[in-house]
């Protein structure tokens, strides 16, 4: 486990193959969100640390024949598979670390580690199975024309606090598979498992300088990475406001940019999905999962329940009854179903959204407050009850803006067209779901929803082989799938004239 003693001994900044402290000597305590007590110390890097890490990544990319970009694809894929094996070996340790750092349940932490390993395996298999290039018919036997893919170069990666290791893996695995070097800045709130992953990459045999990490705040380290002239690509996952700043900073250098900026995701439930007791139970259960997994701190959370008016009263009553029974507590405790929010700042933000919703006319069905303290829920922890807000409408801030907490809003519709209009009435477009027993309706509605992922009679599953990303202000580019690998590549056309001869365009 990466504990405070180890951090203080070696630092959490890794550049040029060495662990070290921050140039300025600053450190930051990492707090357990279940009780607000510090349990680790990390280096607090700054702009100079970012510069040193980029310099290291640049050297590793631009080196000679043995540099990582020129390492045979089979060797790169083998290394990714070794990393997957190390993740499986350390599953319990890493899952516990993710649980303590981010506040999620231990089981969620374990599942995250499994998904991280899956991502490394997927990109290893994908790159290993590819053809070396696409031959282009030039219309002449004397021309050999081929389109090849090459690594972008030095990649800057900025990751969020809610799924620290998972989001890091969605960037690191394809970047390495494509032959890039990188500098990653994890969230300053939840950096520990990303630090541990860099250690596993080193253990797996990744050459020095290929993988670099700088722990520190976004306004210094993140901003410097985004604008750095030696960075070729910036991949950012986080909030809309921060993402637009990253895009502006990167624009000056005309860098490649990939942005995953969250969503305000609709979960549309038609009455026919609830026509049987089993269907009703499933739709309610999935609405709870959609909204309250990881205390709603999920970019694809189904925070907007859009339910057909004829079943709204029954559906919301049962939803609220079950939400009240969700067991809150420290994520590492047995029987806990939902952990704390990640920070006091995040809880205050959620509280402000709920207060504004009630002032605008929403009806509180359950939650809306901090729970009573208990041995599993220390008073100092950042806990907030799962909250259901009924009678909501599109003019409310809580409906339009990303809350990123355990808050579910309820809207109603009468017709299919109205349901689609409500679901698409958002500046975001990351994910959404439709629940119906009518297969034709399911296909129609899924086809009309302007969201990057659409689930039919399900919510939340994703596949590493299927692209992830959104429309509108949910971002630019895609992660996972073949397109996720393509983000970390440049396309080059190589045209070879096998029988060169004078053109005689100019008389001479």
GROMACS .gro file of C-alpha atoms in nm:
model
  508
    1UNK     CA    1   0.000   0.000   0.000
    2UNK     CA    2   0.120   0.352  -0.074
    3UNK     CA    3   0.119   0.499   0.275
    4UNK     CA    4   0.231   0.831   0.420
    5UNK     CA    5   0.571   0.695   0.527
    6UNK     CA    6   0.648   0.579   0.174
    7UNK     CA    7   0.535   0.912   0.030
    8UNK     CA    8   0.755   1.109   0.263
    9UNK     CA    9   1.051   0.883   0.189
   10UNK     CA   10   1.041   0.890  -0.188
   11UNK     CA   11   0.802   1.166  -0.295
   12UNK     CA   12   0.517   1.121  -0.538
   13UNK     CA   13   0.662   1.302  -0.838
   14UNK     CA   14   0.819   1.068  -1.092
   15UNK     CA   15   1.029   1.208  -1.376
   16UNK     CA   16   1.318   1.063  -1.570
   17UNK     CA   17   1.281   0.729  -1.393
   18UNK     CA   18   1.322   0.868  -1.040
   19UNK     CA   19   1.087   0.939  -0.751
   20UNK     CA   20   1.141   1.270  -0.578
   21UNK     CA   21   0.989   1.551  -0.379
   22UNK     CA   22   0.861   1.877  -0.526
   23UNK     CA   23   1.119   2.132  -0.632
   24UNK     CA   24   0.976   2.378  -0.380
   25UNK     CA   25   0.953   2.117  -0.105
   26UNK     CA   26   0.577   2.162  -0.057
   27UNK     CA   27   0.354   1.874   0.048
   28UNK     CA   28  -0.018   1.809   0.079
   29UNK     CA   29  -0.210   1.591   0.322
   30UNK     CA   30  -0.461   1.351   0.170
   31UNK     CA   31  -0.780   1.329   0.374
   32UNK     CA   32  -1.007   1.031   0.425
   33UNK     CA   33  -1.350   1.172   0.329
   34UNK     CA   34  -1.521   0.941   0.577
   35UNK     CA   35  -1.378   1.129   0.876
   36UNK     CA   36  -1.166   1.414   0.732
   37UNK     CA   37  -0.847   1.278   0.890
   38UNK     CA   38  -0.518   1.276   0.696
   39UNK     CA   39  -0.385   0.934   0.604
   40UNK     CA   40  -0.116   1.012   0.347
   41UNK     CA   41   0.120   1.290   0.241
   42UNK     CA   42   0.213   1.366  -0.119
   43UNK     CA   43   0.445   1.611  -0.289
   44UNK     CA   44   0.280   1.936  -0.396
   45UNK     CA   45   0.440   2.007  -0.731
   46UNK     CA   46   0.438   2.329  -0.926
   47UNK     CA   47   0.531   2.467  -1.267
   48UNK     CA   48   0.900   2.376  -1.236
   49UNK     CA   49   0.808   2.018  -1.157
   50UNK     CA   50   0.582   2.010  -1.463
   51UNK     CA   51   0.864   2.146  -1.679
   52UNK     CA   52   1.106   1.878  -1.557
   53UNK     CA   53   0.853   1.602  -1.621
   54UNK     CA   54   0.781   1.726  -1.973
   55UNK     CA   55   1.153   1.749  -2.043
   56UNK     CA   56   1.188   1.388  -1.931
   57UNK     CA   57   0.899   1.273  -2.151
   58UNK     CA   58   1.038   1.469  -2.446
   59UNK     CA   59   1.379   1.304  -2.416
   60UNK     CA   60   1.224   0.959  -2.391
   61UNK     CA   61   1.016   1.022  -2.702
   62UNK     CA   62   1.285   1.186  -2.915
   63UNK     CA   63   1.561   0.939  -2.824
   64UNK     CA   64   1.735   0.705  -3.062
   65UNK     CA   65   1.637   0.374  -3.215
   66UNK     CA   66   1.566   0.216  -2.878
   67UNK     CA   67   1.320   0.484  -2.767
   68UNK     CA   68   0.967   0.383  -2.674
   69UNK     CA   69   0.799   0.505  -2.998
   70UNK     CA   70   1.026   0.271  -3.194
   71UNK     CA   71   0.977  -0.027  -2.963
   72UNK     CA   72   0.811  -0.308  -3.159
   73UNK     CA   73   0.436  -0.323  -3.119
   74UNK     CA   74   0.452  -0.676  -2.980
   75UNK     CA   75   0.681  -0.559  -2.699
   76UNK     CA   76   0.455  -0.265  -2.614
   77UNK     CA   77   0.153  -0.497  -2.602
   78UNK     CA   78   0.341  -0.744  -2.383
   79UNK     CA   79   0.421  -0.470  -2.134
   80UNK     CA   80   0.056  -0.365  -2.113
   81UNK     CA   81  -0.039  -0.726  -2.043
   82UNK     CA   82   0.222  -0.743  -1.766
   83UNK     CA   83   0.070  -0.432  -1.611
   84UNK     CA   84  -0.273  -0.596  -1.622
   85UNK     CA   85  -0.128  -0.893  -1.438
   86UNK     CA   86   0.026  -0.670  -1.171
   87UNK     CA   87  -0.308  -0.494  -1.124
   88UNK     CA   88  -0.475  -0.829  -1.070
   89UNK     CA   89  -0.203  -0.923  -0.822
   90UNK     CA   90  -0.253  -0.602  -0.621
   91UNK     CA   91  -0.634  -0.588  -0.660
   92UNK     CA   92  -0.717  -0.591  -0.288
   93UNK     CA   93  -0.451  -0.339  -0.193
   94UNK     CA   94  -0.538  -0.099  -0.475
   95UNK     CA   95  -0.913  -0.139  -0.423
   96UNK     CA   96  -0.875  -0.047  -0.058
   97UNK     CA   97  -0.658   0.252  -0.145
   98UNK     CA   98  -0.915   0.373  -0.399
   99UNK     CA   99  -1.192   0.330  -0.142
  100UNK     CA  100  -1.013   0.532   0.124
  101UNK     CA  101  -0.895   0.800  -0.115
  102UNK     CA  102  -1.221   0.861  -0.306
  103UNK     CA  103  -1.472   0.754  -0.037
  104UNK     CA  104  -1.636   0.485  -0.249
  105UNK     CA  105  -1.727   0.142  -0.117
  106UNK     CA  106  -1.460  -0.124  -0.109
  107UNK     CA  107  -1.652  -0.334  -0.361
  108UNK     CA  108  -1.666  -0.036  -0.600
  109UNK     CA  109  -1.292   0.004  -0.555
  110UNK     CA  110  -1.230  -0.360  -0.643
  111UNK     CA  111  -1.451  -0.337  -0.952
  112UNK     CA  112  -1.259  -0.027  -1.061
  113UNK     CA  113  -0.930  -0.217  -1.046
  114UNK     CA  114  -1.078  -0.499  -1.255
  115UNK     CA  115  -1.190  -0.244  -1.515
  116UNK     CA  116  -0.847  -0.084  -1.520
  117UNK     CA  117  -0.686  -0.421  -1.590
  118UNK     CA  118  -0.944  -0.482  -1.865
  119UNK     CA  119  -0.848  -0.152  -2.031
  120UNK     CA  120  -0.479  -0.247  -2.041
  121UNK     CA  121  -0.560  -0.589  -2.185
  122UNK     CA  122  -0.795  -0.444  -2.445
  123UNK     CA  123  -0.548  -0.190  -2.584
  124UNK     CA  124  -0.271  -0.452  -2.582
  125UNK     CA  125  -0.487  -0.683  -2.791
  126UNK     CA  126  -0.606  -0.403  -3.018
  127UNK     CA  127  -0.265  -0.272  -3.113
  128UNK     CA  128  -0.115  -0.620  -3.143
  129UNK     CA  129  -0.379  -0.731  -3.394
  130UNK     CA  130  -0.350  -0.431  -3.626
  131UNK     CA  131  -0.211  -0.436  -3.976
  132UNK     CA  132   0.108  -0.227  -4.012
  133UNK     CA  133  -0.058   0.016  -4.253
  134UNK     CA  134  -0.335   0.065  -4.507
  135UNK     CA  135  -0.226   0.024  -4.868
  136UNK     CA  136  -0.377   0.286  -5.097
  137UNK     CA  137  -0.436   0.210  -5.464
  138UNK     CA  138  -0.250   0.487  -5.647
  139UNK     CA  139  -0.354   0.363  -5.991
  140UNK     CA  140  -0.001   0.273  -6.098
  141UNK     CA  141   0.219  -0.036  -6.047
  142UNK     CA  142   0.513   0.199  -6.008
  143UNK     CA  143   0.378   0.357  -5.690
  144UNK     CA  144   0.361   0.211  -5.341
  145UNK     CA  145   0.126   0.419  -5.128
  146UNK     CA  146   0.047   0.340  -4.765
  147UNK     CA  147  -0.121   0.518  -4.474
  148UNK     CA  148   0.044   0.454  -4.138
  149UNK     CA  149  -0.024   0.561  -3.780
  150UNK     CA  150   0.244   0.709  -3.558
  151UNK     CA  151   0.240   0.827  -3.196
  152UNK     CA  152   0.147   1.189  -3.131
  153UNK     CA  153   0.443   1.253  -2.903
  154UNK     CA  154   0.440   1.384  -2.547
  155UNK     CA  155   0.094   1.359  -2.393
  156UNK     CA  156  -0.028   1.562  -2.095
  157UNK     CA  157  -0.305   1.391  -1.900
  158UNK     CA  158  -0.521   1.562  -1.640
  159UNK     CA  159  -0.759   1.334  -1.451
  160UNK     CA  160  -1.051   1.383  -1.207
  161UNK     CA  161  -1.108   1.282  -0.846
  162UNK     CA  162  -1.413   1.057  -0.880
  163UNK     CA  163  -1.261   0.759  -1.065
  164UNK     CA  164  -0.890   0.829  -1.023
  165UNK     CA  165  -0.734   0.508  -1.150
  166UNK     CA  166  -1.001   0.419  -1.404
  167UNK     CA  167  -0.982   0.756  -1.578
  168UNK     CA  168  -0.603   0.742  -1.573
  169UNK     CA  169  -0.606   0.398  -1.737
  170UNK     CA  170  -0.835   0.516  -2.018
  171UNK     CA  171  -0.558   0.759  -2.114
  172UNK     CA  172  -0.237   0.578  -2.019
  173UNK     CA  173  -0.315   0.242  -2.179
  174UNK     CA  174  -0.390   0.371  -2.532
  175UNK     CA  175  -0.112   0.629  -2.512
  176UNK     CA  176   0.147   0.361  -2.434
  177UNK     CA  177   0.000   0.119  -2.686
  178UNK     CA  178   0.044   0.384  -2.956
  179UNK     CA  179   0.405   0.454  -2.854
  180UNK     CA  180   0.371   0.787  -2.675
  181UNK     CA  181   0.537   0.920  -2.363
  182UNK     CA  182   0.334   1.111  -2.105
  183UNK     CA  183   0.306   1.329  -1.799
  184UNK     CA  184  -0.002   1.275  -1.585
  185UNK     CA  185  -0.145   1.509  -1.323
  186UNK     CA  186  -0.402   1.329  -1.108
  187UNK     CA  187  -0.649   1.521  -0.898
  188UNK     CA  188  -0.478   1.671  -0.596
  189UNK     CA  189  -0.763   1.527  -0.384
  190UNK     CA  190  -0.729   1.162  -0.492
  191UNK     CA  191  -0.381   1.098  -0.637
  192UNK     CA  192  -0.273   0.783  -0.455
  193UNK     CA  193  -0.373   0.501  -0.690
  194UNK     CA  194  -0.234   0.686  -0.991
  195UNK     CA  195   0.097   0.714  -0.808
  196UNK     CA  196   0.076   0.339  -0.742
  197UNK     CA  197   0.006   0.271  -1.111
  198UNK     CA  198   0.323   0.453  -1.215
  199UNK     CA  199   0.507   0.220  -0.978
  200UNK     CA  200   0.353  -0.080  -1.152
  201UNK     CA  201   0.455   0.054  -1.493
  202UNK     CA  202   0.813   0.079  -1.370
  203UNK     CA  203   0.793  -0.272  -1.224
  204UNK     CA  204   0.662  -0.402  -1.557
  205UNK     CA  205   0.975  -0.271  -1.729
  206UNK     CA  206   0.866   0.056  -1.890
  207UNK     CA  207   1.179   0.253  -1.985
  208UNK     CA  208   1.274   0.555  -1.777
  209UNK     CA  209   1.113   0.881  -1.882
  210UNK     CA  210   0.818   0.726  -2.065
  211UNK     CA  211   0.578   0.758  -1.770
  212UNK     CA  212   0.595   1.071  -1.555
  213UNK     CA  213   0.363   1.198  -1.282
  214UNK     CA  214   0.340   1.533  -1.107
  215UNK     CA  215   0.111   1.559  -0.806
  216UNK     CA  216  -0.015   1.912  -0.751
  217UNK     CA  217  -0.301   2.155  -0.817
  218UNK     CA  218  -0.467   2.224  -1.147
  219UNK     CA  219  -0.410   2.599  -1.154
  220UNK     CA  220  -0.033   2.551  -1.154
  221UNK     CA  221   0.065   2.201  -1.272
  222UNK     CA  222  -0.239   2.142  -1.493
  223UNK     CA  223  -0.225   2.488  -1.648
  224UNK     CA  224   0.146   2.455  -1.723
  225UNK     CA  225   0.104   2.115  -1.887
  226UNK     CA  226  -0.178   2.245  -2.106
  227UNK     CA  227   0.025   2.537  -2.238
  228UNK     CA  228   0.371   2.375  -2.248
  229UNK     CA  229   0.531   2.408  -2.595
  230UNK     CA  230   0.682   2.058  -2.577
  231UNK     CA  231   0.348   1.888  -2.514
  232UNK     CA  232   0.182   1.753  -2.829
  233UNK     CA  233  -0.154   1.641  -2.690
  234UNK     CA  234  -0.364   1.728  -2.387
  235UNK     CA  235  -0.625   1.485  -2.257
  236UNK     CA  236  -0.848   1.622  -1.982
  237UNK     CA  237  -1.137   1.471  -1.788
  238UNK     CA  238  -1.326   1.695  -1.548
  239UNK     CA  239  -1.569   1.983  -1.522
  240UNK     CA  240  -1.681   2.210  -1.804
  241UNK     CA  241  -1.526   2.529  -1.664
  242UNK     CA  242  -1.184   2.370  -1.615
  243UNK     CA  243  -1.206   2.196  -1.952
  244UNK     CA  244  -1.262   2.521  -2.138
  245UNK     CA  245  -0.956   2.670  -1.966
  246UNK     CA  246  -0.748   2.371  -2.073
  247UNK     CA  247  -0.871   2.405  -2.432
  248UNK     CA  248  -0.782   2.775  -2.441
  249UNK     CA  249  -0.436   2.710  -2.302
  250UNK     CA  250  -0.372   2.429  -2.550
  251UNK     CA  251  -0.502   2.632  -2.845
  252UNK     CA  252  -0.198   2.859  -2.838
  253UNK     CA  253   0.022   2.568  -2.936
  254UNK     CA  254  -0.235   2.415  -3.175
  255UNK     CA  255  -0.212   2.090  -2.978
  256UNK     CA  256  -0.439   1.793  -3.014
  257UNK     CA  257  -0.702   1.810  -2.740
  258UNK     CA  258  -0.936   1.547  -2.598
  259UNK     CA  259  -1.195   1.661  -2.344
  260UNK     CA  260  -1.445   1.458  -2.140
  261UNK     CA  261  -1.648   1.714  -1.953
  262UNK     CA  262  -1.934   1.534  -1.783
  263UNK     CA  263  -2.306   1.535  -1.842
  264UNK     CA  264  -2.659   1.588  -1.718
  265UNK     CA  265  -2.790   1.250  -1.810
  266UNK     CA  266  -3.158   1.159  -1.865
  267UNK     CA  267  -3.311   0.829  -1.756
  268UNK     CA  268  -3.640   0.803  -1.948
  269UNK     CA  269  -3.898   0.558  -1.814
  270UNK     CA  270  -4.208   0.476  -2.017
  271UNK     CA  271  -4.515   0.336  -1.843
  272UNK     CA  272  -4.504   0.011  -2.036
  273UNK     CA  273  -4.169  -0.071  -1.872
  274UNK     CA  274  -4.357  -0.079  -1.541
  275UNK     CA  275  -4.659  -0.281  -1.658
  276UNK     CA  276  -4.552  -0.589  -1.461
  277UNK     CA  277  -4.430  -0.612  -1.102
  278UNK     CA  278  -4.094  -0.741  -1.226
  279UNK     CA  279  -4.059  -0.460  -1.477
  280UNK     CA  280  -4.153  -0.198  -1.218
  281UNK     CA  281  -3.907  -0.338  -0.963
  282UNK     CA  282  -3.626  -0.346  -1.220
  283UNK     CA  283  -3.686   0.010  -1.343
  284UNK     CA  284  -3.692   0.146  -0.987
  285UNK     CA  285  -3.383  -0.050  -0.889
  286UNK     CA  286  -3.192   0.075  -1.193
  287UNK     CA  287  -3.303   0.434  -1.131
  288UNK     CA  288  -3.143   0.407  -0.786
  289UNK     CA  289  -2.822   0.267  -0.937
  290UNK     CA  290  -2.821   0.534  -1.205
  291UNK     CA  291  -2.842   0.818  -0.956
  292UNK     CA  292  -2.667   0.704  -0.637
  293UNK     CA  293  -2.371   0.481  -0.726
  294UNK     CA  294  -2.060   0.644  -0.573
  295UNK     CA  295  -2.290   0.902  -0.412
  296UNK     CA  296  -2.382   1.035  -0.755
  297UNK     CA  297  -2.024   1.146  -0.822
  298UNK     CA  298  -2.026   0.995  -1.169
  299UNK     CA  299  -2.009   1.187  -1.497
  300UNK     CA  300  -2.270   0.955  -1.649
  301UNK     CA  301  -2.501   0.946  -1.344
  302UNK     CA  302  -2.869   0.925  -1.431
  303UNK     CA  303  -2.943   1.235  -1.229
  304UNK     CA  304  -3.254   1.326  -1.432
  305UNK     CA  305  -3.543   1.082  -1.402
  306UNK     CA  306  -3.792   1.156  -1.681
  307UNK     CA  307  -4.092   0.933  -1.612
  308UNK     CA  308  -4.427   0.897  -1.790
  309UNK     CA  309  -4.694   1.089  -1.600
  310UNK     CA  310  -4.932   0.794  -1.555
  311UNK     CA  311  -4.682   0.602  -1.338
  312UNK     CA  312  -4.499   0.896  -1.180
  313UNK     CA  313  -4.667   0.890  -0.836
  314UNK     CA  314  -4.619   0.518  -0.780
  315UNK     CA  315  -4.267   0.521  -0.921
  316UNK     CA  316  -4.144   0.817  -0.718
  317UNK     CA  317  -4.301   0.690  -0.395
  318UNK     CA  318  -4.121   0.358  -0.425
  319UNK     CA  319  -3.799   0.522  -0.538
  320UNK     CA  320  -3.798   0.752  -0.235
  321UNK     CA  321  -3.880   0.464   0.001
  322UNK     CA  322  -3.582   0.264  -0.120
  323UNK     CA  323  -3.350   0.566  -0.132
  324UNK     CA  324  -3.419   0.633   0.237
  325UNK     CA  325  -3.296   0.281   0.316
  326UNK     CA  326  -2.959   0.314   0.142
  327UNK     CA  327  -2.693   0.239   0.403
  328UNK     CA  328  -2.445   0.526   0.428
  329UNK     CA  329  -2.107   0.491   0.589
  330UNK     CA  330  -1.735   0.447   0.558
  331UNK     CA  331  -1.674   0.267   0.230
  332UNK     CA  332  -1.443   0.009   0.386
  333UNK     CA  333  -1.711  -0.109   0.634
  334UNK     CA  334  -1.912  -0.422   0.558
  335UNK     CA  335  -2.274  -0.362   0.458
  336UNK     CA  336  -2.222  -0.001   0.351
  337UNK     CA  337  -2.388   0.077   0.016
  338UNK     CA  338  -2.289   0.441  -0.031
  339UNK     CA  339  -1.990   0.635   0.097
  340UNK     CA  340  -1.927   1.004   0.166
  341UNK     CA  341  -1.878   1.282  -0.083
  342UNK     CA  342  -1.516   1.345  -0.168
  343UNK     CA  343  -1.473   1.676   0.016
  344UNK     CA  344  -1.643   1.939   0.227
  345UNK     CA  345  -1.637   2.170  -0.075
  346UNK     CA  346  -1.827   1.914  -0.282
  347UNK     CA  347  -2.087   1.860  -0.009
  348UNK     CA  348  -2.142   2.235   0.026
  349UNK     CA  349  -2.197   2.254  -0.351
  350UNK     CA  350  -2.460   1.978  -0.333
  351UNK     CA  351  -2.634   2.147  -0.042
  352UNK     CA  352  -2.650   2.473  -0.234
  353UNK     CA  353  -2.813   2.300  -0.533
  354UNK     CA  354  -3.077   2.134  -0.316
  355UNK     CA  355  -3.155   2.463  -0.142
  356UNK     CA  356  -3.195   2.641  -0.475
  357UNK     CA  357  -3.425   2.364  -0.604
  358UNK     CA  358  -3.653   2.388  -0.304
  359UNK     CA  359  -3.663   2.766  -0.336
  360UNK     CA  360  -3.765   2.721  -0.703
  361UNK     CA  361  -4.055   2.491  -0.614
  362UNK     CA  362  -3.916   2.136  -0.612
  363UNK     CA  363  -4.079   1.893  -0.368
  364UNK     CA  364  -3.842   1.701  -0.139
  365UNK     CA  365  -3.935   1.332  -0.129
  366UNK     CA  366  -3.639   1.211   0.076
  367UNK     CA  367  -3.292   1.313   0.188
  368UNK     CA  368  -3.188   1.673   0.152
  369UNK     CA  369  -2.970   1.677   0.462
  370UNK     CA  370  -2.662   1.545   0.636
  371UNK     CA  371  -2.732   1.213   0.810
  372UNK     CA  372  -2.719   1.172   1.185
  373UNK     CA  373  -2.369   1.069   1.299
  374UNK     CA  374  -2.301   0.706   1.386
  375UNK     CA  375  -1.996   0.484   1.431
  376UNK     CA  376  -2.005   0.418   1.056
  377UNK     CA  377  -2.072   0.785   0.975
  378UNK     CA  378  -1.846   1.010   1.182
  379UNK     CA  379  -1.973   1.364   1.221
  380UNK     CA  380  -1.652   1.489   1.061
  381UNK     CA  381  -1.714   1.288   0.741
  382UNK     CA  382  -1.859   1.440   0.425
  383UNK     CA  383  -2.185   1.245   0.419
  384UNK     CA  384  -2.508   1.352   0.252
  385UNK     CA  385  -2.831   1.157   0.225
  386UNK     CA  386  -2.956   1.031  -0.112
  387UNK     CA  387  -3.205   1.296  -0.222
  388UNK     CA  388  -3.510   1.278  -0.449
  389UNK     CA  389  -3.656   1.606  -0.575
  390UNK     CA  390  -4.001   1.579  -0.737
  391UNK     CA  391  -4.200   1.829  -0.947
  392UNK     CA  392  -3.889   1.962  -1.116
  393UNK     CA  393  -3.879   2.159  -1.441
  394UNK     CA  394  -3.619   2.266  -1.694
  395UNK     CA  395  -3.575   2.619  -1.562
  396UNK     CA  396  -3.430   2.493  -1.233
  397UNK     CA  397  -3.053   2.510  -1.187
  398UNK     CA  398  -3.053   2.164  -1.030
  399UNK     CA  399  -3.200   2.023  -1.352
  400UNK     CA  400  -2.973   2.210  -1.593
  401UNK     CA  401  -2.637   2.201  -1.416
  402UNK     CA  402  -2.419   1.909  -1.313
  403UNK     CA  403  -2.456   1.860  -0.936
  404UNK     CA  404  -2.217   1.565  -0.900
  405UNK     CA  405  -2.379   1.437  -0.584
  406UNK     CA  406  -2.658   1.205  -0.461
  407UNK     CA  407  -2.942   1.418  -0.598
  408UNK     CA  408  -3.210   1.287  -0.836
  409UNK     CA  409  -3.459   1.522  -1.003
  410UNK     CA  410  -3.795   1.404  -1.138
  411UNK     CA  411  -3.964   1.538  -1.453
  412UNK     CA  412  -4.268   1.394  -1.631
  413UNK     CA  413  -4.393   1.353  -1.987
  414UNK     CA  414  -4.705   1.233  -2.168
  415UNK     CA  415  -4.588   1.155  -2.521
  416UNK     CA  416  -4.284   1.002  -2.684
  417UNK     CA  417  -4.198   1.329  -2.857
  418UNK     CA  418  -4.214   1.512  -2.525
  419UNK     CA  419  -3.988   1.253  -2.362
  420UNK     CA  420  -3.725   1.292  -2.634
  421UNK     CA  421  -3.746   1.671  -2.621
  422UNK     CA  422  -3.690   1.672  -2.244
  423UNK     CA  423  -3.402   1.423  -2.267
  424UNK     CA  424  -3.228   1.632  -2.532
  425UNK     CA  425  -3.292   1.965  -2.362
  426UNK     CA  426  -2.944   1.995  -2.216
  427UNK     CA  427  -2.618   2.156  -2.318
  428UNK     CA  428  -2.450   1.825  -2.239
  429UNK     CA  429  -2.481   1.495  -2.425
  430UNK     CA  430  -2.278   1.227  -2.252
  431UNK     CA  431  -2.520   0.943  -2.178
  432UNK     CA  432  -2.885   0.855  -2.138
  433UNK     CA  433  -3.122   0.562  -2.107
  434UNK     CA  434  -3.468   0.460  -2.221
  435UNK     CA  435  -3.689   0.205  -2.045
  436UNK     CA  436  -3.970   0.049  -2.245
  437UNK     CA  437  -4.121  -0.289  -2.328
  438UNK     CA  438  -4.178  -0.177  -2.688
  439UNK     CA  439  -3.877  -0.274  -2.903
  440UNK     CA  440  -3.975  -0.035  -3.181
  441UNK     CA  441  -4.005   0.256  -2.941
  442UNK     CA  442  -3.672   0.165  -2.783
  443UNK     CA  443  -3.495   0.187  -3.119
  444UNK     CA  444  -3.675   0.508  -3.219
  445UNK     CA  445  -3.598   0.690  -2.896
  446UNK     CA  446  -3.237   0.566  -2.880
  447UNK     CA  447  -3.188   0.690  -3.236
  448UNK     CA  448  -3.320   1.035  -3.150
  449UNK     CA  449  -3.128   1.089  -2.826
  450UNK     CA  450  -2.829   1.322  -2.873
  451UNK     CA  451  -2.598   1.146  -2.630
  452UNK     CA  452  -2.272   0.958  -2.680
  453UNK     CA  453  -2.393   0.646  -2.501
  454UNK     CA  454  -2.755   0.530  -2.492
  455UNK     CA  455  -2.866   0.237  -2.281
  456UNK     CA  456  -3.190   0.051  -2.348
  457UNK     CA  457  -3.340  -0.110  -2.037
  458UNK     CA  458  -3.012  -0.072  -1.848
  459UNK     CA  459  -2.790   0.198  -1.700
  460UNK     CA  460  -2.414   0.247  -1.648
  461UNK     CA  461  -2.243  -0.050  -1.819
  462UNK     CA  462  -1.958   0.031  -2.055
  463UNK     CA  463  -1.721  -0.182  -2.259
  464UNK     CA  464  -1.352  -0.106  -2.317
  465UNK     CA  465  -1.401  -0.195  -2.684
  466UNK     CA  466  -1.683   0.061  -2.729
  467UNK     CA  467  -1.611   0.434  -2.756
  468UNK     CA  468  -1.696   0.662  -2.464
  469UNK     CA  469  -1.759   1.036  -2.496
  470UNK     CA  470  -2.032   1.287  -2.553
  471UNK     CA  471  -2.207   1.536  -2.776
  472UNK     CA  472  -2.231   1.910  -2.713
  473UNK     CA  473  -2.052   2.039  -2.406
  474UNK     CA  474  -1.979   1.689  -2.283
  475UNK     CA  475  -1.652   1.712  -2.468
  476UNK     CA  476  -1.436   1.657  -2.773
  477UNK     CA  477  -1.300   1.323  -2.887
  478UNK     CA  478  -1.353   0.971  -2.754
  479UNK     CA  479  -1.194   0.736  -2.505
  480UNK     CA  480  -1.192   0.356  -2.529
  481UNK     CA  481  -1.254   0.157  -2.845
  482UNK     CA  482  -1.054   0.202  -3.167
  483UNK     CA  483  -1.125   0.576  -3.160
  484UNK     CA  484  -0.970   0.594  -2.813
  485UNK     CA  485  -0.646   0.460  -2.958
  486UNK     CA  486  -0.671   0.694  -3.259
  487UNK     CA  487  -0.674   0.997  -3.024
  488UNK     CA  488  -0.310   0.920  -2.943
  489UNK     CA  489  -0.194   0.888  -3.302
  490UNK     CA  490  -0.106   1.096  -3.602
  491UNK     CA  491  -0.190   0.968  -3.951
  492UNK     CA  492   0.085   0.977  -4.212
  493UNK     CA  493   0.066   0.904  -4.586
  494UNK     CA  494   0.386   0.756  -4.732
  495UNK     CA  495   0.397   0.773  -5.113
  496UNK     CA  496   0.688   0.590  -5.280
  497UNK     CA  497   0.764   0.622  -5.649
  498UNK     CA  498   0.924   0.295  -5.752
  499UNK     CA  499   1.029   0.423  -6.096
  500UNK     CA  500   1.126   0.789  -6.060
  501UNK     CA  501   1.173   0.985  -6.383
  502UNK     CA  502   1.189   1.353  -6.486
  503UNK     CA  503   0.850   1.528  -6.493
  504UNK     CA  504   0.952   1.793  -6.748
  505UNK     CA  505   0.695   2.039  -6.614
  506UNK     CA  506   0.945   2.317  -6.674
  507UNK     CA  507   1.121   2.329  -7.007
  508UNK     CA  508   1.464   2.400  -6.861
   0.00000   0.00000   0.00000
